[in-house]
XYZ file of N, CA, C and O in Angstrom:
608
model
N 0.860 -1.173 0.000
C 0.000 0.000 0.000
C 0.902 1.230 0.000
O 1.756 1.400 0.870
N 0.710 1.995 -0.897
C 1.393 3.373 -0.878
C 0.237 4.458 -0.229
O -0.950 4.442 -0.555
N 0.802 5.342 0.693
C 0.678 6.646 1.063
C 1.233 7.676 0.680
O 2.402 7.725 0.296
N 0.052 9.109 0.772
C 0.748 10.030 0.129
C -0.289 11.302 1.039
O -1.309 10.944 1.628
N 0.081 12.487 1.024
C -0.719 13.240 1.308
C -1.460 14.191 0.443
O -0.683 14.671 -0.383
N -2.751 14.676 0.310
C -3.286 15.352 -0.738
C -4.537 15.720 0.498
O -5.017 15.118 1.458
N -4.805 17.612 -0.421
C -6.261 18.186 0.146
C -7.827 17.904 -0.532
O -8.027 17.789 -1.741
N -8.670 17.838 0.321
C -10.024 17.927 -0.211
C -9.674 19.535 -0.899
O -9.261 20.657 -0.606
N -10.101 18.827 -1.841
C -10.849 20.248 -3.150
C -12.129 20.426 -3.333
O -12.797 19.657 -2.641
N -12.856 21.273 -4.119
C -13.987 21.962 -4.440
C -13.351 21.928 -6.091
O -12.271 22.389 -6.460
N -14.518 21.144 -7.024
C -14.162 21.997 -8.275
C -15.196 23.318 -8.760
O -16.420 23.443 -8.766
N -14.343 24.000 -9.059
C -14.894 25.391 -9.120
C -16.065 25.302 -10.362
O -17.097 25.967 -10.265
N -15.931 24.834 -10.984
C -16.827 25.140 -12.183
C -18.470 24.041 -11.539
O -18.589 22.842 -11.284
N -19.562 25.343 -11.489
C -20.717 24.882 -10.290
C -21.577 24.009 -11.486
O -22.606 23.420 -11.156
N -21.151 23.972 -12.702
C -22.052 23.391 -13.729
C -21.399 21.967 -13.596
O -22.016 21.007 -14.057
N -20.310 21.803 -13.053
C -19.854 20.288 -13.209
C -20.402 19.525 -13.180
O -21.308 19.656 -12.356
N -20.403 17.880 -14.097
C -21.055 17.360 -14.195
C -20.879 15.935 -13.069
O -21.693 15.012 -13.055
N -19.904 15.992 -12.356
C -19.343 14.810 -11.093
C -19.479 16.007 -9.779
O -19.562 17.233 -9.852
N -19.465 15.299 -8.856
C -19.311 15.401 -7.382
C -18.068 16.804 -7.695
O -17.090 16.969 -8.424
N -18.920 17.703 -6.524
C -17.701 18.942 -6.569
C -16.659 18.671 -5.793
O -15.541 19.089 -6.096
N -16.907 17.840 -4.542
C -15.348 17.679 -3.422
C -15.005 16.126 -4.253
O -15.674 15.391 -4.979
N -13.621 16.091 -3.721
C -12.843 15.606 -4.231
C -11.077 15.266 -3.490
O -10.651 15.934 -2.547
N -10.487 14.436 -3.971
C -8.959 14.201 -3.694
C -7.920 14.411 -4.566
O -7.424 13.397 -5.059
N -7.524 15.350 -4.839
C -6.383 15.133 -6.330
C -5.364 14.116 -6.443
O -4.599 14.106 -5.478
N -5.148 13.331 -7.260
C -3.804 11.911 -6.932
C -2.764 12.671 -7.329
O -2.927 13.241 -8.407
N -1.653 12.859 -6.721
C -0.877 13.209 -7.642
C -0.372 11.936 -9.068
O -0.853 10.844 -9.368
N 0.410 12.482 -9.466
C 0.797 11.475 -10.933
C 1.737 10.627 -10.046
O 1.369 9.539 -9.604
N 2.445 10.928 -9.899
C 3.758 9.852 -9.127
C 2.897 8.889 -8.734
O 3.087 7.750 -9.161
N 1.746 9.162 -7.817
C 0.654 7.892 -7.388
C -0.315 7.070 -8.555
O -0.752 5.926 -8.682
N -0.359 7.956 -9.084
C -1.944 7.618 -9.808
C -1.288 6.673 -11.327
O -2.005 5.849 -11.894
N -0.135 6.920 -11.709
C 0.501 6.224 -12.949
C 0.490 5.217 -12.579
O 0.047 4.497 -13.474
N 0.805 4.493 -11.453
C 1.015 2.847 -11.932
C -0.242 2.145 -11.997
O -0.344 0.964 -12.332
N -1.846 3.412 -11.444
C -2.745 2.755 -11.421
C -3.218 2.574 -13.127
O -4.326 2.131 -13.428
N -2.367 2.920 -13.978
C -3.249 3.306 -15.374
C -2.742 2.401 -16.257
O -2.824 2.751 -17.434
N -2.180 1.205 -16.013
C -1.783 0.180 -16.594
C -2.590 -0.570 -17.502
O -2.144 -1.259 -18.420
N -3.868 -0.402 -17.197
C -4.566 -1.452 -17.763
C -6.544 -0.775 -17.925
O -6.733 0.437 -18.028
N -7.363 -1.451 -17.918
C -8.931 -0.644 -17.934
C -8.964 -0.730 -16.408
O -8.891 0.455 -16.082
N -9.021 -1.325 -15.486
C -9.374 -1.468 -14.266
C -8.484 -0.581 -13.729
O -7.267 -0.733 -13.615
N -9.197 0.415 -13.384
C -8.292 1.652 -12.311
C -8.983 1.965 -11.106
O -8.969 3.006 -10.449
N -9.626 0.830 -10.913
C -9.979 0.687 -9.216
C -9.575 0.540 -8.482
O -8.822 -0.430 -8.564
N -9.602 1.338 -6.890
C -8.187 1.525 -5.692
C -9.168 1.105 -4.597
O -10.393 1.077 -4.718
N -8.488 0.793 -3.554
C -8.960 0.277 -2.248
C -8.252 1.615 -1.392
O -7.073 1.768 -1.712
N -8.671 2.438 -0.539
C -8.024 3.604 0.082
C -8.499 3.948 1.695
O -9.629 4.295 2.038
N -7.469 3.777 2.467
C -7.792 4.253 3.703
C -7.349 6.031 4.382
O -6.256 6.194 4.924
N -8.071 6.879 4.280
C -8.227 8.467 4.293
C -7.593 8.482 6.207
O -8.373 8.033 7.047
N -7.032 8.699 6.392
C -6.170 9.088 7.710
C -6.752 8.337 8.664
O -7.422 8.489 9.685
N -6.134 7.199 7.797
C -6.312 5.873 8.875
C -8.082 5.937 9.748
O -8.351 5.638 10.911
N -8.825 6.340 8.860
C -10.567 6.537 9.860
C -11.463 5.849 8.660
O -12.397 5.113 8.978
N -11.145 6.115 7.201
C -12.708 6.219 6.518
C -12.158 4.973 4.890
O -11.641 5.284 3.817
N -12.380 4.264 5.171
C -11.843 3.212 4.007
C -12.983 3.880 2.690
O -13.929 4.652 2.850
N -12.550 3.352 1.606
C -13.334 4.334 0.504
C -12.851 2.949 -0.922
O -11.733 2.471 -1.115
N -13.762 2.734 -1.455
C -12.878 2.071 -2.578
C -13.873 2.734 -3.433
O -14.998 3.124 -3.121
N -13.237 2.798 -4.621
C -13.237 3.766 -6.082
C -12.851 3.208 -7.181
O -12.253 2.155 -7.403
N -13.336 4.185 -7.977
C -12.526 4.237 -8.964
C -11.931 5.400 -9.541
O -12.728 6.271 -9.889
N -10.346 5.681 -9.777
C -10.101 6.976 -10.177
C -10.296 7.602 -11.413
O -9.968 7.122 -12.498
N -10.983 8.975 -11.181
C -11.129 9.763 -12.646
C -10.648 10.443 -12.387
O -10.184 10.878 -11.333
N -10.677 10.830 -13.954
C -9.943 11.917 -14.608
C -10.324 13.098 -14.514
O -11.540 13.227 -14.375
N -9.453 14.422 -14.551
C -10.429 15.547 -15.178
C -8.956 16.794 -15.336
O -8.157 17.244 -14.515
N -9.141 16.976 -16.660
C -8.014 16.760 -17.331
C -6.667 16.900 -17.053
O -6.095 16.574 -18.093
N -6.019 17.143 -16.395
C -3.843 16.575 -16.778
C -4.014 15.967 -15.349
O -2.882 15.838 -14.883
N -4.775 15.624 -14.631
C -4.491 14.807 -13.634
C -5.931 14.122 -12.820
O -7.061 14.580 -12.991
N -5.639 13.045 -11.994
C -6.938 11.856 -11.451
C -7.460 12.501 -10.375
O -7.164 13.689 -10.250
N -8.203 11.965 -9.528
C -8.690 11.974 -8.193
C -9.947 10.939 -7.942
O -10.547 10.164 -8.687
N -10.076 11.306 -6.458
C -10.693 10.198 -6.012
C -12.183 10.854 -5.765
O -12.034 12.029 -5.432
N -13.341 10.539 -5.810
C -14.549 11.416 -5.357
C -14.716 11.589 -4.209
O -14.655 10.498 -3.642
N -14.962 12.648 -3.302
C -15.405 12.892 -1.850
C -16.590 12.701 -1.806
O -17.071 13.302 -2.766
N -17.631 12.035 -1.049
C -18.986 12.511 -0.825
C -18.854 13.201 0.790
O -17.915 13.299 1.579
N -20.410 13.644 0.830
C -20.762 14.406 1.973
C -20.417 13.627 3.366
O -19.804 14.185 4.276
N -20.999 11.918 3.451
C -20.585 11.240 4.079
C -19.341 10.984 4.434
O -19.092 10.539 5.555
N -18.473 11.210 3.605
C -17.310 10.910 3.910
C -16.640 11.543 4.519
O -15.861 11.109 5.367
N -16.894 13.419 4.033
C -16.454 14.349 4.220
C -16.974 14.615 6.109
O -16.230 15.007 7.008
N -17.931 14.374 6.180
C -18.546 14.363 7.591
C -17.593 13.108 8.792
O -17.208 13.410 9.922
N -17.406 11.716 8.112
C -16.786 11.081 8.685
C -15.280 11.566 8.959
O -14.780 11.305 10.054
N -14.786 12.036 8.307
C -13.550 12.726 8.473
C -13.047 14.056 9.127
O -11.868 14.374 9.278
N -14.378 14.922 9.561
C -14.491 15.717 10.059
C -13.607 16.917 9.469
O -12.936 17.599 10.243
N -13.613 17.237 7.710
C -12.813 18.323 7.278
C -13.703 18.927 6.387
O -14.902 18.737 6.181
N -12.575 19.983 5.715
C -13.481 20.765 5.199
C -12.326 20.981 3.976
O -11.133 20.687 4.048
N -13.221 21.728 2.555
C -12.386 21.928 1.662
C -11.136 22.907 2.186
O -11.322 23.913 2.870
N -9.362 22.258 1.579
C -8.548 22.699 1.846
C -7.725 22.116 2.863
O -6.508 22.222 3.012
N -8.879 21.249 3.792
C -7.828 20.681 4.910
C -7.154 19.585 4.010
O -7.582 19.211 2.918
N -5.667 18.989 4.855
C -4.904 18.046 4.513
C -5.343 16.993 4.912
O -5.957 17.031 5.978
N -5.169 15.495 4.109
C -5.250 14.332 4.464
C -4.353 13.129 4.229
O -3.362 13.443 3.570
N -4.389 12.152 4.487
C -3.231 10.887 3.922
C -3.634 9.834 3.514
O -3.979 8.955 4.305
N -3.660 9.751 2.849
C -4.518 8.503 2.070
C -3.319 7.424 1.629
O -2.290 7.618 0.982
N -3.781 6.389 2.146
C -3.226 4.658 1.361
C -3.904 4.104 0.835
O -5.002 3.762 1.276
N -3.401 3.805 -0.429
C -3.771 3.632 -1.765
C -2.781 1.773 -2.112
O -1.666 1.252 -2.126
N -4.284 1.489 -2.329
C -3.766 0.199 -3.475
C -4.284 -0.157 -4.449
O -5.133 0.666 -4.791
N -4.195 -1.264 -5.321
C -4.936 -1.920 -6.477
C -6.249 -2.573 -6.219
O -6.216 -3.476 -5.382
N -7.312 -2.321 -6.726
C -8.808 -3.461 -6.082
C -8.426 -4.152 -7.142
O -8.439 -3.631 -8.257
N -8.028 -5.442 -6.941
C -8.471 -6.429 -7.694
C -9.617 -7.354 -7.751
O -9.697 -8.194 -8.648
N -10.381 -7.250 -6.959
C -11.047 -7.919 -6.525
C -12.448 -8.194 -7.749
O -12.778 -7.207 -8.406
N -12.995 -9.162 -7.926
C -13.923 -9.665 -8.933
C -14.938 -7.987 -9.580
O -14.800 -7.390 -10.647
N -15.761 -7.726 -8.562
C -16.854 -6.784 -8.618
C -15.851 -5.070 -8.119
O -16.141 -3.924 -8.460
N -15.141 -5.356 -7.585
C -14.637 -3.925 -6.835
C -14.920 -2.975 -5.436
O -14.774 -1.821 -5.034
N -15.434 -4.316 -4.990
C -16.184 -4.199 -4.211
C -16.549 -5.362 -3.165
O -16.679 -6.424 -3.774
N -16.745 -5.491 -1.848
C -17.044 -6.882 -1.140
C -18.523 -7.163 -1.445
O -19.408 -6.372 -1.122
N -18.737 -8.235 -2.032
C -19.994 -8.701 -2.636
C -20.581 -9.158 -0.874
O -19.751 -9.569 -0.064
N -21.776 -9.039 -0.566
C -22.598 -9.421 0.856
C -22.815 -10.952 0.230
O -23.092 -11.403 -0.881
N -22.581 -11.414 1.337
C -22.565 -13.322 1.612
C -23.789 -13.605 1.087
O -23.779 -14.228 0.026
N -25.141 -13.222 1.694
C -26.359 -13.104 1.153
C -26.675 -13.295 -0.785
O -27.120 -14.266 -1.396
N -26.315 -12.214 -1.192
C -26.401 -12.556 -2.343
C -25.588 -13.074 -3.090
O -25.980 -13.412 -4.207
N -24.176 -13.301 -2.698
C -23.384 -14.233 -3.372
C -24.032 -15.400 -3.575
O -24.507 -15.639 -4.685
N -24.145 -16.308 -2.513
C -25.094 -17.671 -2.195
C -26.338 -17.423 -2.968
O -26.565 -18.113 -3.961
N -27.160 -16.493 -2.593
C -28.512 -16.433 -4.036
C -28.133 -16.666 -5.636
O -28.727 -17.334 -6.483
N -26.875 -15.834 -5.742
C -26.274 -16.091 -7.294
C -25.717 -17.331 -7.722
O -25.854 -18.004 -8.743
N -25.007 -17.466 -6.608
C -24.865 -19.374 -6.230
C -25.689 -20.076 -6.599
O -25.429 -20.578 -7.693
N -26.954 -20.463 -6.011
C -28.081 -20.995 -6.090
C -29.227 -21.175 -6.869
O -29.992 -22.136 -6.954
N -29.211 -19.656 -7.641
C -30.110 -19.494 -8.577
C -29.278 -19.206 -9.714
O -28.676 -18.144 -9.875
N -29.262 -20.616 -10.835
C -28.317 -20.167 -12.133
C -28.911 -19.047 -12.995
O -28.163 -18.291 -13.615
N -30.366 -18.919 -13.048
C -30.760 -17.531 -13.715
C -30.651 -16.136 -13.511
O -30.726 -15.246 -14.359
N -30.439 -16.028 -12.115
C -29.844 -14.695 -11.268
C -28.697 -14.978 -11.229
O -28.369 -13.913 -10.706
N -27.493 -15.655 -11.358
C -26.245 -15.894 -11.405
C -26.153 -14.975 -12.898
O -25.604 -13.881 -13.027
N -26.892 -15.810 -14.008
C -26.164 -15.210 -15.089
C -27.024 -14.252 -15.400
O -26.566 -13.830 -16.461
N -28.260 -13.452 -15.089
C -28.370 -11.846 -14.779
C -27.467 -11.258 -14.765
O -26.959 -10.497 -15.589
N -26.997 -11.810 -13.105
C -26.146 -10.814 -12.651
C -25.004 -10.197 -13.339
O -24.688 -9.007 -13.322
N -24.250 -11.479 -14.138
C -23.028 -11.537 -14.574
C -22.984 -10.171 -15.889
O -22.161 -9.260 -15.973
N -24.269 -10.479 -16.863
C -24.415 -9.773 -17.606
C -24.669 -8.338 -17.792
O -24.642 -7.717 -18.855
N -24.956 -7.835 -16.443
C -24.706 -6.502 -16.535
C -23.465 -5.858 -16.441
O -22.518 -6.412 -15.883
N -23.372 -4.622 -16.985
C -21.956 -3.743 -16.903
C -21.572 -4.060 -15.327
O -22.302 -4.548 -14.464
N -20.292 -3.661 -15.227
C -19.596 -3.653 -13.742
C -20.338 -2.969 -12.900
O -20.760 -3.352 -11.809
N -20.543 -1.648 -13.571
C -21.293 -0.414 -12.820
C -22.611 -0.701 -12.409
O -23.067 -0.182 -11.390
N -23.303 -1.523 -13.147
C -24.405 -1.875 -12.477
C -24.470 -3.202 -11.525
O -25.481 -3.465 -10.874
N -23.547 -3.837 -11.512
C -23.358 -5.148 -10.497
C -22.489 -4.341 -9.288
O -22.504 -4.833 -8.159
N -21.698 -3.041 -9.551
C -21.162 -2.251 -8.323
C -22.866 -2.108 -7.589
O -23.322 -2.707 -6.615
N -23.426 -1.233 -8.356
C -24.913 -0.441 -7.844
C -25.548 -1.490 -7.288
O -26.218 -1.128 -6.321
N -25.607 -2.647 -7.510
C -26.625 -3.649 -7.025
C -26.021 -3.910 -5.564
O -26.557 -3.517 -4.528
N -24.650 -4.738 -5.649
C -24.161 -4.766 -4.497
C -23.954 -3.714 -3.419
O -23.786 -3.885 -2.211
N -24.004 -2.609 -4.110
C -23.555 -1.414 -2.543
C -24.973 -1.383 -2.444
O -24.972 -2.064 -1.419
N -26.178 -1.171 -2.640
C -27.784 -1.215 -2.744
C -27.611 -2.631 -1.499
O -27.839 -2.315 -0.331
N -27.266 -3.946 -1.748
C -27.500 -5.164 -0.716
C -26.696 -4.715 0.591
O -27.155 -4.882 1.720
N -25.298 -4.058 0.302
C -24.752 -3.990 1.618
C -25.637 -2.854 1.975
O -26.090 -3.489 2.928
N -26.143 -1.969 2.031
C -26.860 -0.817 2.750
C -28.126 -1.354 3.319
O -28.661 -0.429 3.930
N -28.791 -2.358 3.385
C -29.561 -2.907 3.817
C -29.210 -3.951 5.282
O -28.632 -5.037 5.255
N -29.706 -3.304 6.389
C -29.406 -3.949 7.531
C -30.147 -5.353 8.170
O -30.014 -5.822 9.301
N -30.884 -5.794 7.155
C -31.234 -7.083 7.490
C -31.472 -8.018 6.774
O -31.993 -7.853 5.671
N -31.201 -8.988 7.160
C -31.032 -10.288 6.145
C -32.170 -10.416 5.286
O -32.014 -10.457 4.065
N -33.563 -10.497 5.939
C -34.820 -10.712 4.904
C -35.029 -9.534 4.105
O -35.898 -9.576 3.234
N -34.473 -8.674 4.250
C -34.997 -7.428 3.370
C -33.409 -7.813 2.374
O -33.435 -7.780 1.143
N -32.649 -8.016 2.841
C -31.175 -8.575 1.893
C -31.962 -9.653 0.302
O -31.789 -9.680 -0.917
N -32.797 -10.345 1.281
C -32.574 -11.756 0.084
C -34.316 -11.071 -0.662
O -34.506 -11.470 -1.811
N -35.099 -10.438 -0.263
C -36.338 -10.205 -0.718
C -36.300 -9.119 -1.588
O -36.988 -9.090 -2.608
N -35.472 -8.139 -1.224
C -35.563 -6.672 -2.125
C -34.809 -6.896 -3.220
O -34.778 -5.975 -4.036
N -33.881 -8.368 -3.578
C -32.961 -8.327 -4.770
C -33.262 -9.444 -5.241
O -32.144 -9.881 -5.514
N -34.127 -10.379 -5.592
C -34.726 -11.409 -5.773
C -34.610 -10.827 -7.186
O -35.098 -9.709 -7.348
N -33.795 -11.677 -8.654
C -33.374 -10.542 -9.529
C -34.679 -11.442 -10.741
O -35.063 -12.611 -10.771
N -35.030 -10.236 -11.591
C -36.160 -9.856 -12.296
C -35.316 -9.555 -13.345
O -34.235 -8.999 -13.151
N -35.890 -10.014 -14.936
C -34.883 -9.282 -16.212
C -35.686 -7.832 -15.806
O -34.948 -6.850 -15.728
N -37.008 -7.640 -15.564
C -37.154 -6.172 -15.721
C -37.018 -5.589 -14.754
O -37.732 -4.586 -14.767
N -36.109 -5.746 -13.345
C -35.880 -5.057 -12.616
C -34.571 -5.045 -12.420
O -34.160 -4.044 -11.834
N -33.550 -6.074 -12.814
C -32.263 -5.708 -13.267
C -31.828 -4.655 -14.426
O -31.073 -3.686 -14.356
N -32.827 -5.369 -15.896
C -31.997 -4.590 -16.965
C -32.959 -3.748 -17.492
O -32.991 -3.476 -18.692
N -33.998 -3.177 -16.425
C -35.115 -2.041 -16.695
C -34.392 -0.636 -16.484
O -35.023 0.411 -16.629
């Protein structure tokens, strides 16, 4: 895991079309992530707020997205300093898939290969949607997968 230090920013332009706070990578960091299509990082923000991503662009250099939550968990504000450790997600989805619906995808070969067939971004959205749900029956009932409620 590499560390580095970088400030929450604000991008100035209010028409932007992404999240205005933000992390700038510097390049020294952010190049070895650009090896390949998968430029997804696993990141722990001063040792308090784990965050995994993916880094964009916007133009001659990356960053990581801030949300409000995060920004609240961290207790800063645009301009303060932070330290972030940074690694590679390799991981299948980019994300920790919930036990719950792994085993449903397991189990059910037609929701298995649903699942498979959507873009990343929408098998990210599904899974962070199961982990935000604090109980098991609302886990296995609210994602019970549908072609028209997956690829609607």
């Amino acid at each position: 895991m590499t560390s580095f230090d970088t400030t929450l920013e604000k991008f100035s332009n209010q028409h932007s079309k992404v999240y205005q706070l933000h992390f700038p990578i510097p390049d020294r960091i952010s190049k070895p992530f650009m090896s390949n299509e998968n430029k997804r990082v696993k990141c722990l923000i001063n040792n308090k707020v784990e965050l995994r991503s993916g880094l964009m662009p916007q133009g001659d250099y990356w960053y990581l997205i801030c949300n409000n939550r995060i920004q609240k968990k961290l207790g800063i504000k645009v301009g303060d300093k932070v330290t972030i450790a940074i690694e590679k997600d390799d991981s299948k989805y980019g994300m920790d898939i919930p036990e719950e619906l792994e085993v449903m995808l397991d189990q059910d070969q037609e929701a298995g290969k649903i699942f498979e067939s959507l873009t990343p971004g929408k098998q990210r959205s599904l899974i962070y949607l199961v982990n935000k749900l604090k109980y098991y029956g609302l886990k296995i009932h609210r994602f019970i997968p549908t072609k028209s409620r997956w690829h609607g």
